[in-house]
Amino acid sequence: MKKLYFDVTVAGGGIAGICAAVAAARKGLKVLLMNDRSVLGGNASSEIGIAISGASHLGLNPSIYAREGGLIEEIRLRMAKCAIGGGYDKGALLDAVFFDLIYENKNITLFLNTTAYSCEVAERKITQCYARHTISNEAYSIESKIYVDATGNGILAHEAGCSYHMGREGKEEYGETWAPDKADKYTMGNTFYFETFDCGQEVAFTPPEFAHKVGDMDFIKDIHNPKNFRNITVKGAHWSLEYGGQVDVIYQSEDIDLELRKLIYGIWDYIKNSGNYPEAKNYVLKRIYTRSGARESRRFMGDYVLTENDIENKRSFEDAVCVGGWPMDVHANLGIYDSAPASNFIPVTGIYNIPMRSLYSKDLDNLMLAGRDISVSHIALGSTRVMATCGAIGQAVGTAAKYCIEQELSPREVTKLYQKELQRTLAEDDQTIIGISNISPVMQKLTASATSEKKYENVKGTGTMKLDYDYGLAFMLETEHLNSVEVRIRNHSAEAKLLRYKILTGSHKETFLPEKVIKTYDTSIPGGCDGWVRLAIDADRGKDGKLYLIFEKNDALSLDTAFQRPTGAITLRMHTSENCGECNHDSIPLNKETGYLFFEHRYERNRNILFQDMVPEQRVFSPAMALSPYTRPYGMPNLWIGEGKFPQTLTLTAEEPVDAGKIAITFDSFLEGENTQNMPDCLVREYELTIHSRDGIITKRVQDNWKRYQVFDINASEIRKIEIKLISSWGAEAGIYGVNLF
């Protein structure tokens, strides 16, 4: 047996394990990352093929700019960079990105096809971890100061005897509204993905003998009922093709995969040969992934169990280290064979913080948790289990390992004694934590100017929006008070029509969520009007830094719209009890004080209400925004954008000279969605950094930039001026969220 020594051992090479290993290694720790498969990525790997999703909820979260920063954003942008030119298929792209991220860091030793199978524990610590390489059968005894279980099933934590929950807690356990009345053993099941291809000519399909005869099965009869959220399509697997929650998802995993394999081949046979899908005649079965994607198994007990109530109430945690935001998406007990809807989508109205106390075992002093095995209830796991959230968790524990080892403390002690330092370090690495500043105090000694500044308006119309619903326009504001704004209105009648509009406010800086009406106005729109109309506002922004201008339904009136929208201004569709026909599980619930039941922003992404000439002027894209405490929208856009053509230059001038070892620049990488197929149009592509210091002039020029967050070692004394010239973008106007010296 080979004896090995590392600072940190990370068991599990999914997104959580990758981020934990990279975060620890970038802090100078020697890390072993071992994975039981031949590829990395877990559910996102080329073996399973599930897309990486997170707090953004595919761009549906009312925290519009919810896409996580940090390592998970770096992974997304690496995918987009590698996808340029289309030289990879999906599976090869995933493998390339994950391997590249690991291989470039010399502090990481990667063991593939290696499984942790046992460990020794003494005095509340893992003293040895035993692992075996499944191909050579070589065994390892691994000694580390800190261990991270990112295996999904919690293999290492289980072998160490840590306490855990598995199945559903009853209502009495945590007082959760959506929990079942009594506890049981049901978990969420697994899904097998497959891909198809239109080969341009008719092709036949002969199923294997083991395939299910799907046409004779009960579930197929109601498969396209939209209320059940299930579907089958010629273009590949649907997430609801699920099985396993009614059996033991760990010890019966092979039985689960076999049942899903029978199901998938049977479904494709049904699609091709039942006659119900004539559009499938030219489609061929391209790929069935080799493993199913798991959602739930063991959840280990930390010092805190995150619950449904914490998520719904957006509880403030002093030890917050990352965010979540996916709905509490709790799947049906029997999967595809369940008569109930495939999932209960419990809304999450914005992003929420996750505490460090949920990310380590309460039973041991050197074991942290990353991924779907963290300390959460079954209901809360419906939100935290998605991969981008797991990646952010991984970055948190990998960074915490630095403090554990340097200070010779347990994760519990680090959480108690070095909470602020850990948060500051994570923020400096672009980790998203609600309310935690990303900018160091030294930046207060600098002032900002620029060659130009984008105006806060939307004036280039491309269409109109008839007021056939109540529509809203939400503004992030720079000033406390807004007197008035102009919108472009059309009256399709020859007679004057009354426009009623309301002003609402909210309280969550990270989220667009109107909560109460503070004013209502009636104004007459002249017959035949087709132009800009000034609307009185005369209101203070809410605690969230925003005002919501809601126009009531009036079929005689319409508002002019634009395809694009400026950061910080969002168009909403409001729903009363009379017009909820289009509402579904992704609709965002509102409290009764608003006068509405739900609102949407997804339908209006390409129809954004025009506005201009706000009084007082709102300089939300001023150069000073690059020195704001936050490097993403939070109350305000916190984003400098120049006006007109490139180049544009941001200049930071020190009131008194400052010293710095590093400089970090945070660019806009389009935080509104989860696309990884293309580089974000708004991302800076080429730029030049110039630093004037006592040691001379430091110049760095970057071409084909793909990073949101770029750090340079400068080791400069008495910095007097910093210039950042934006030379080009990947296709649209571009800006800077923040510049930081540390």
mmCIF file of N, CA and C in Angstrom, residues 553-647:
data_model
loop_
_atom_site.group_PDB
_atom_site.id
_atom_site.type_symbol
_atom_site.label_atom_id
_atom_site.label_comp_id
_atom_site.label_asym_id
_atom_site.label_seq_id
_atom_site.Cartn_x
_atom_site.Cartn_y
_atom_site.Cartn_z
ATOM 1 N N LYS A 553 -53.707 47.876 -17.205
ATOM 2 C CA LYS A 553 -54.219 47.444 -18.506
ATOM 3 C C LYS A 553 -55.130 48.498 -19.129
ATOM 4 N N ASN A 554 -54.893 48.762 -20.417
ATOM 5 C CA ASN A 554 -55.744 49.684 -21.187
ATOM 6 C C ASN A 554 -55.541 49.347 -22.661
ATOM 7 N N ASP A 555 -56.504 48.678 -23.272
ATOM 8 C CA ASP A 555 -56.348 48.184 -24.642
ATOM 9 C C ASP A 555 -56.185 49.283 -25.671
ATOM 10 N N ALA A 556 -56.524 50.518 -25.313
ATOM 11 C CA ALA A 556 -56.383 51.627 -26.261
ATOM 12 C C ALA A 556 -54.967 52.180 -26.293
ATOM 13 N N LEU A 557 -54.138 51.774 -25.341
ATOM 14 C CA LEU A 557 -52.805 52.347 -25.216
ATOM 15 C C LEU A 557 -51.726 51.289 -25.436
ATOM 16 N N SER A 558 -50.576 51.742 -25.882
ATOM 17 C CA SER A 558 -49.409 50.868 -25.983
ATOM 18 C C SER A 558 -48.163 51.651 -25.628
ATOM 19 N N LEU A 559 -47.121 50.923 -25.269
ATOM 20 C CA LEU A 559 -45.826 51.504 -24.934
ATOM 21 C C LEU A 559 -44.806 51.060 -25.963
ATOM 22 N N ASP A 560 -43.936 51.960 -26.368
ATOM 23 C CA ASP A 560 -42.872 51.590 -27.295
ATOM 24 C C ASP A 560 -41.794 50.808 -26.547
ATOM 25 N N THR A 561 -41.190 49.861 -27.256
ATOM 26 C CA THR A 561 -40.225 48.963 -26.630
ATOM 27 C C THR A 561 -38.954 48.837 -27.455
ATOM 28 N N ALA A 562 -37.927 48.325 -26.826
ATOM 29 C CA ALA A 562 -36.643 48.034 -27.469
ATOM 30 C C ALA A 562 -36.309 46.570 -27.275
ATOM 31 N N PHE A 563 -35.516 46.018 -28.195
ATOM 32 C CA PHE A 563 -35.086 44.620 -28.093
ATOM 33 C C PHE A 563 -34.139 44.440 -26.914
ATOM 34 N N GLN A 564 -33.241 45.404 -26.708
ATOM 35 C CA GLN A 564 -32.260 45.311 -25.638
ATOM 36 C C GLN A 564 -32.670 46.207 -24.478
ATOM 37 N N ARG A 565 -32.005 46.015 -23.333
ATOM 38 C CA ARG A 565 -32.304 46.834 -22.168
ATOM 39 C C ARG A 565 -31.010 47.174 -21.429
ATOM 40 N N PRO A 566 -30.970 48.332 -20.810
ATOM 41 C CA PRO A 566 -29.779 48.661 -20.015
ATOM 42 C C PRO A 566 -29.777 47.901 -18.702
ATOM 43 N N THR A 567 -28.599 47.625 -18.183
ATOM 44 C CA THR A 567 -28.493 46.998 -16.875
ATOM 45 C C THR A 567 -29.196 47.868 -15.844
ATOM 46 N N GLY A 568 -30.029 47.239 -15.023
ATOM 47 C CA GLY A 568 -30.708 47.969 -13.958
ATOM 48 C C GLY A 568 -32.124 48.378 -14.258
ATOM 49 N N ALA A 569 -32.605 48.182 -15.492
ATOM 50 C CA ALA A 569 -33.975 48.542 -15.865
ATOM 51 C C ALA A 569 -34.652 47.314 -16.460
ATOM 52 N N ILE A 570 -35.694 46.830 -15.804
ATOM 53 C CA ILE A 570 -36.314 45.550 -16.153
ATOM 54 C C ILE A 570 -37.806 45.744 -16.408
ATOM 55 N N THR A 571 -38.299 45.141 -17.484
ATOM 56 C CA THR A 571 -39.721 45.180 -17.803
ATOM 57 C C THR A 571 -40.416 43.952 -17.229
ATOM 58 N N LEU A 572 -41.590 44.175 -16.629
ATOM 59 C CA LEU A 572 -42.315 43.127 -15.914
ATOM 60 C C LEU A 572 -43.717 42.957 -16.491
ATOM 61 N N ARG A 573 -44.243 41.759 -16.406
ATOM 62 C CA ARG A 573 -45.645 41.490 -16.702
ATOM 63 C C ARG A 573 -46.316 41.075 -15.398
ATOM 64 N N MET A 574 -47.387 41.785 -15.033
ATOM 65 C CA MET A 574 -48.060 41.577 -13.758
ATOM 66 C C MET A 574 -49.335 40.752 -13.956
ATOM 67 N N HIS A 575 -49.657 39.935 -12.960
ATOM 68 C CA HIS A 575 -50.816 39.051 -13.062
ATOM 69 C C HIS A 575 -51.733 39.221 -11.857
ATOM 70 N N THR A 576 -53.007 39.480 -12.141
ATOM 71 C CA THR A 576 -54.042 39.444 -11.118
ATOM 72 C C THR A 576 -54.738 38.088 -11.190
ATOM 73 N N SER A 577 -55.742 37.907 -10.344
ATOM 74 C CA SER A 577 -56.490 36.646 -10.363
ATOM 75 C C SER A 577 -57.236 36.459 -11.672
ATOM 76 N N GLU A 578 -57.445 37.552 -12.400
ATOM 77 C CA GLU A 578 -58.215 37.482 -13.643
ATOM 78 C C GLU A 578 -57.373 37.094 -14.859
ATOM 79 N N ASN A 579 -56.056 37.224 -14.765
ATOM 80 C CA ASN A 579 -55.231 36.952 -15.949
ATOM 81 C C ASN A 579 -54.005 36.096 -15.624
ATOM 82 N N CYS A 580 -54.235 35.044 -14.849
ATOM 83 C CA CYS A 580 -53.131 34.136 -14.490
ATOM 84 C C CYS A 580 -53.043 32.936 -15.421
ATOM 85 N N GLY A 581 -53.656 33.000 -16.579
ATOM 86 C CA GLY A 581 -53.677 31.852 -17.480
ATOM 87 C C GLY A 581 -52.304 31.396 -17.919
ATOM 88 N N GLU A 582 -51.352 32.321 -18.021
ATOM 89 C CA GLU A 582 -50.004 31.952 -18.471
ATOM 90 C C GLU A 582 -49.069 31.654 -17.303
ATOM 91 N N CYS A 583 -49.540 31.808 -16.086
ATOM 92 C CA CYS A 583 -48.683 31.553 -14.935
ATOM 93 C C CYS A 583 -48.430 30.051 -14.781
ATOM 94 N N ASN A 584 -47.245 29.707 -14.344
ATOM 95 C CA ASN A 584 -46.933 28.306 -14.054
ATOM 96 C C ASN A 584 -45.925 28.253 -12.917
ATOM 97 N N HIS A 585 -45.206 27.133 -12.803
ATOM 98 C CA HIS A 585 -44.318 26.956 -11.660
ATOM 99 C C HIS A 585 -43.142 27.922 -11.648
ATOM 100 N N ASP A 586 -42.854 28.573 -12.769
ATOM 101 C CA ASP A 586 -41.760 29.540 -12.809
ATOM 102 C C ASP A 586 -42.223 30.967 -12.525
ATOM 103 N N SER A 587 -43.534 31.181 -12.400
ATOM 104 C CA SER A 587 -44.042 32.513 -12.103
ATOM 105 C C SER A 587 -43.639 32.910 -10.680
ATOM 106 N N ILE A 588 -43.440 34.201 -10.469
ATOM 107 C CA ILE A 588 -42.900 34.686 -9.200
ATOM 108 C C ILE A 588 -44.043 35.225 -8.337
ATOM 109 N N PRO A 589 -44.300 34.621 -7.191
ATOM 110 C CA PRO A 589 -45.428 35.064 -6.360
ATOM 111 C C PRO A 589 -45.158 36.401 -5.684
ATOM 112 N N LEU A 590 -46.226 37.171 -5.483
ATOM 113 C CA LEU A 590 -46.148 38.472 -4.832
ATOM 114 C C LEU A 590 -47.068 38.493 -3.621
ATOM 115 N N ASN A 591 -46.794 39.405 -2.694
ATOM 116 C CA ASN A 591 -47.683 39.524 -1.542
ATOM 117 C C ASN A 591 -48.909 40.366 -1.901
ATOM 118 N N LYS A 592 -49.939 40.269 -1.081
ATOM 119 C CA LYS A 592 -51.225 40.885 -1.399
ATOM 120 C C LYS A 592 -51.152 42.406 -1.446
ATOM 121 N N GLU A 593 -50.183 43.002 -0.737
ATOM 122 C CA GLU A 593 -50.079 44.461 -0.711
ATOM 123 C C GLU A 593 -49.779 45.052 -2.078
ATOM 124 N N THR A 594 -49.281 44.255 -2.999
ATOM 125 C CA THR A 594 -48.988 44.768 -4.341
ATOM 126 C C THR A 594 -50.248 44.870 -5.198
ATOM 127 N N GLY A 595 -51.290 44.117 -4.854
ATOM 128 C CA GLY A 595 -52.481 44.060 -5.699
ATOM 129 C C GLY A 595 -52.368 43.013 -6.794
ATOM 130 N N TYR A 596 -51.265 42.239 -6.787
ATOM 131 C CA TYR A 596 -51.035 41.219 -7.815
ATOM 132 C C TYR A 596 -50.702 39.885 -7.150
ATOM 133 N N LEU A 597 -50.910 38.818 -7.913
ATOM 134 C CA LEU A 597 -50.589 37.484 -7.409
ATOM 135 C C LEU A 597 -49.195 37.032 -7.848
ATOM 136 N N PHE A 598 -48.855 37.323 -9.101
ATOM 137 C CA PHE A 598 -47.568 36.901 -9.673
ATOM 138 C C PHE A 598 -47.047 37.987 -10.605
ATOM 139 N N PHE A 599 -45.752 37.891 -10.917
ATOM 140 C CA PHE A 599 -45.213 38.664 -12.036
ATOM 141 C C PHE A 599 -44.200 37.824 -12.791
ATOM 142 N N GLU A 600 -43.895 38.264 -13.980
ATOM 143 C CA GLU A 600 -42.921 37.590 -14.862
ATOM 144 C C GLU A 600 -41.983 38.637 -15.435
ATOM 145 N N HIS A 601 -40.753 38.212 -15.693
ATOM 146 C CA HIS A 601 -39.859 39.046 -16.510
ATOM 147 C C HIS A 601 -39.347 38.285 -17.722
ATOM 148 N N ARG A 602 -39.623 36.989 -17.793
ATOM 149 C CA ARG A 602 -39.104 36.151 -18.875
ATOM 150 C C ARG A 602 -39.746 36.478 -20.214
ATOM 151 N N TYR A 603 -41.044 36.823 -20.218
ATOM 152 C CA TYR A 603 -41.746 37.059 -21.484
ATOM 153 C C TYR A 603 -41.294 38.352 -22.158
ATOM 154 N N GLU A 604 -40.720 39.265 -21.375
ATOM 155 C CA GLU A 604 -40.440 40.601 -21.899
ATOM 156 C C GLU A 604 -38.948 40.857 -22.123
ATOM 157 N N ARG A 605 -38.158 39.817 -22.223
ATOM 158 C CA ARG A 605 -36.721 40.031 -22.394
ATOM 159 C C ARG A 605 -36.395 40.796 -23.666
ATOM 160 N N ASN A 606 -37.216 40.620 -24.691
ATOM 161 C CA ASN A 606 -36.973 41.291 -25.970
ATOM 162 C C ASN A 606 -37.963 42.421 -26.220
ATOM 163 N N ARG A 607 -38.761 42.737 -25.197
ATOM 164 C CA ARG A 607 -39.698 43.865 -25.292
ATOM 165 C C ARG A 607 -39.530 44.706 -24.028
ATOM 166 N N ASN A 608 -38.639 45.667 -24.091
ATOM 167 C CA ASN A 608 -38.275 46.454 -22.928
ATOM 168 C C ASN A 608 -38.771 47.880 -23.092
ATOM 169 N N ILE A 609 -39.551 48.330 -22.146
ATOM 170 C CA ILE A 609 -40.222 49.622 -22.238
ATOM 171 C C ILE A 609 -39.198 50.747 -22.361
ATOM 172 N N LEU A 610 -39.423 51.623 -23.334
ATOM 173 C CA LEU A 610 -38.528 52.763 -23.533
ATOM 174 C C LEU A 610 -38.709 53.778 -22.403
ATOM 175 N N PHE A 611 -37.616 54.430 -22.037
ATOM 176 C CA PHE A 611 -37.674 55.527 -21.069
ATOM 177 C C PHE A 611 -36.495 56.462 -21.314
ATOM 178 N N GLN A 612 -36.644 57.705 -20.857
ATOM 179 C CA GLN A 612 -35.571 58.680 -21.011
ATOM 180 C C GLN A 612 -35.779 59.842 -20.034
ATOM 181 N N ASP A 613 -34.757 60.699 -19.971
ATOM 182 C CA ASP A 613 -34.826 61.998 -19.282
ATOM 183 C C ASP A 613 -35.378 61.885 -17.862
ATOM 184 N N MET A 614 -34.717 61.073 -17.041
ATOM 185 C CA MET A 614 -35.114 60.958 -15.642
ATOM 186 C C MET A 614 -34.693 62.213 -14.884
ATOM 187 N N VAL A 615 -35.555 62.675 -14.004
ATOM 188 C CA VAL A 615 -35.273 63.859 -13.191
ATOM 189 C C VAL A 615 -35.390 63.473 -11.713
ATOM 190 N N PRO A 616 -34.285 63.624 -10.944
ATOM 191 C CA PRO A 616 -32.978 64.077 -11.398
ATOM 192 C C PRO A 616 -32.263 63.015 -12.235
ATOM 193 N N GLU A 617 -31.221 63.437 -12.944
ATOM 194 C CA GLU A 617 -30.442 62.515 -13.770
ATOM 195 C C GLU A 617 -29.883 61.379 -12.914
ATOM 196 N N GLN A 618 -29.929 60.177 -13.473
ATOM 197 C CA GLN A 618 -29.440 58.990 -12.775
ATOM 198 C C GLN A 618 -28.131 58.524 -13.417
ATOM 199 N N ARG A 619 -27.009 58.810 -12.749
ATOM 200 C CA ARG A 619 -25.696 58.442 -13.300
ATOM 201 C C ARG A 619 -25.306 57.043 -12.788
ATOM 202 N N VAL A 620 -26.094 56.056 -13.187
ATOM 203 C CA VAL A 620 -25.856 54.700 -12.676
ATOM 204 C C VAL A 620 -24.693 54.003 -13.374
ATOM 205 N N PHE A 621 -24.189 54.568 -14.479
ATOM 206 C CA PHE A 621 -23.042 53.972 -15.181
ATOM 207 C C PHE A 621 -21.820 54.894 -15.122
ATOM 208 N N SER A 622 -21.757 55.729 -14.094
ATOM 209 C CA SER A 622 -20.653 56.675 -13.978
ATOM 210 C C SER A 622 -19.348 55.952 -13.661
ATOM 211 N N PRO A 623 -18.208 56.591 -13.897
ATOM 212 C CA PRO A 623 -16.917 55.965 -13.560
ATOM 213 C C PRO A 623 -16.810 55.567 -12.097
ATOM 214 N N ALA A 624 -17.487 56.309 -11.207
ATOM 215 C CA ALA A 624 -17.418 55.994 -9.780
ATOM 216 C C ALA A 624 -17.954 54.605 -9.472
ATOM 217 N N MET A 625 -18.785 54.054 -10.368
ATOM 218 C CA MET A 625 -19.337 52.727 -10.133
ATOM 219 C C MET A 625 -18.255 51.652 -10.100
ATOM 220 N N ALA A 626 -17.133 51.895 -10.761
ATOM 221 C CA ALA A 626 -16.032 50.931 -10.739
ATOM 222 C C ALA A 626 -15.341 50.889 -9.382
ATOM 223 N N LEU A 627 -15.693 51.836 -8.500
ATOM 224 C CA LEU A 627 -15.147 51.862 -7.148
ATOM 225 C C LEU A 627 -16.216 51.570 -6.098
ATOM 226 N N SER A 628 -17.414 51.180 -6.551
ATOM 227 C CA SER A 628 -18.476 50.857 -5.606
ATOM 228 C C SER A 628 -18.112 49.575 -4.859
ATOM 229 N N PRO A 629 -18.733 49.315 -3.703
ATOM 230 C CA PRO A 629 -18.315 48.161 -2.893
ATOM 231 C C PRO A 629 -18.616 46.799 -3.507
ATOM 232 N N TYR A 630 -19.460 46.759 -4.547
ATOM 233 C CA TYR A 630 -19.935 45.475 -5.064
ATOM 234 C C TYR A 630 -19.622 45.343 -6.551
ATOM 235 N N THR A 631 -19.292 44.130 -6.967
ATOM 236 C CA THR A 631 -18.923 43.903 -8.367
ATOM 237 C C THR A 631 -20.025 43.170 -9.120
ATOM 238 N N ARG A 632 -21.269 43.526 -8.832
ATOM 239 C CA ARG A 632 -22.450 43.047 -9.532
ATOM 240 C C ARG A 632 -23.591 43.959 -9.102
ATOM 241 N N PRO A 633 -24.715 43.936 -9.817
ATOM 242 C CA PRO A 633 -25.838 44.766 -9.393
ATOM 243 C C PRO A 633 -26.299 44.392 -7.983
ATOM 244 N N TYR A 634 -26.386 45.411 -7.141
ATOM 245 C CA TYR A 634 -26.844 45.240 -5.763
ATOM 246 C C TYR A 634 -27.320 46.614 -5.298
ATOM 247 N N GLY A 635 -28.610 46.846 -5.424
ATOM 248 C CA GLY A 635 -29.142 48.175 -5.179
ATOM 249 C C GLY A 635 -28.983 49.067 -6.380
ATOM 250 N N MET A 636 -27.765 49.194 -6.857
ATOM 251 C CA MET A 636 -27.441 49.911 -8.098
ATOM 252 C C MET A 636 -26.703 48.966 -9.043
ATOM 253 N N PRO A 637 -26.580 49.332 -10.323
ATOM 254 C CA PRO A 637 -25.835 48.447 -11.244
ATOM 255 C C PRO A 637 -24.386 48.230 -10.869
ATOM 256 N N ASN A 638 -23.757 49.252 -10.229
ATOM 257 C CA ASN A 638 -22.344 49.140 -9.840
ATOM 258 C C ASN A 638 -21.445 48.836 -11.030
ATOM 259 N N LEU A 639 -21.784 49.400 -12.178
ATOM 260 C CA LEU A 639 -21.106 49.078 -13.438
ATOM 261 C C LEU A 639 -20.810 50.354 -14.203
ATOM 262 N N TRP A 640 -19.528 50.584 -14.506
ATOM 263 C CA TRP A 640 -19.193 51.687 -15.417
ATOM 264 C C TRP A 640 -19.286 51.184 -16.847
ATOM 265 N N ILE A 641 -19.981 51.938 -17.679
ATOM 266 C CA ILE A 641 -20.047 51.670 -19.112
ATOM 267 C C ILE A 641 -19.768 52.975 -19.844
ATOM 268 N N GLY A 642 -18.890 52.934 -20.825
ATOM 269 C CA GLY A 642 -18.626 54.101 -21.643
ATOM 270 C C GLY A 642 -19.670 54.262 -22.735
ATOM 271 N N GLU A 643 -19.699 55.427 -23.331
ATOM 272 C CA GLU A 643 -20.658 55.744 -24.386
ATOM 273 C C GLU A 643 -19.959 55.718 -25.740
ATOM 274 N N GLY A 644 -20.635 55.163 -26.746
ATOM 275 C CA GLY A 644 -20.119 55.226 -28.113
ATOM 276 C C GLY A 644 -19.089 54.161 -28.421
ATOM 277 N N LYS A 645 -18.257 54.465 -29.414
ATOM 278 C CA LYS A 645 -17.313 53.483 -29.935
ATOM 279 C C LYS A 645 -16.098 53.312 -29.026
ATOM 280 N N PHE A 646 -15.479 52.137 -29.160
ATOM 281 C CA PHE A 646 -14.204 51.897 -28.498
ATOM 282 C C PHE A 646 -13.112 52.632 -29.276
ATOM 283 N N PRO A 647 -11.966 52.960 -28.613
ATOM 284 C CA PRO A 647 -11.618 52.648 -27.228
ATOM 285 C C PRO A 647 -12.261 53.615 -26.233
#
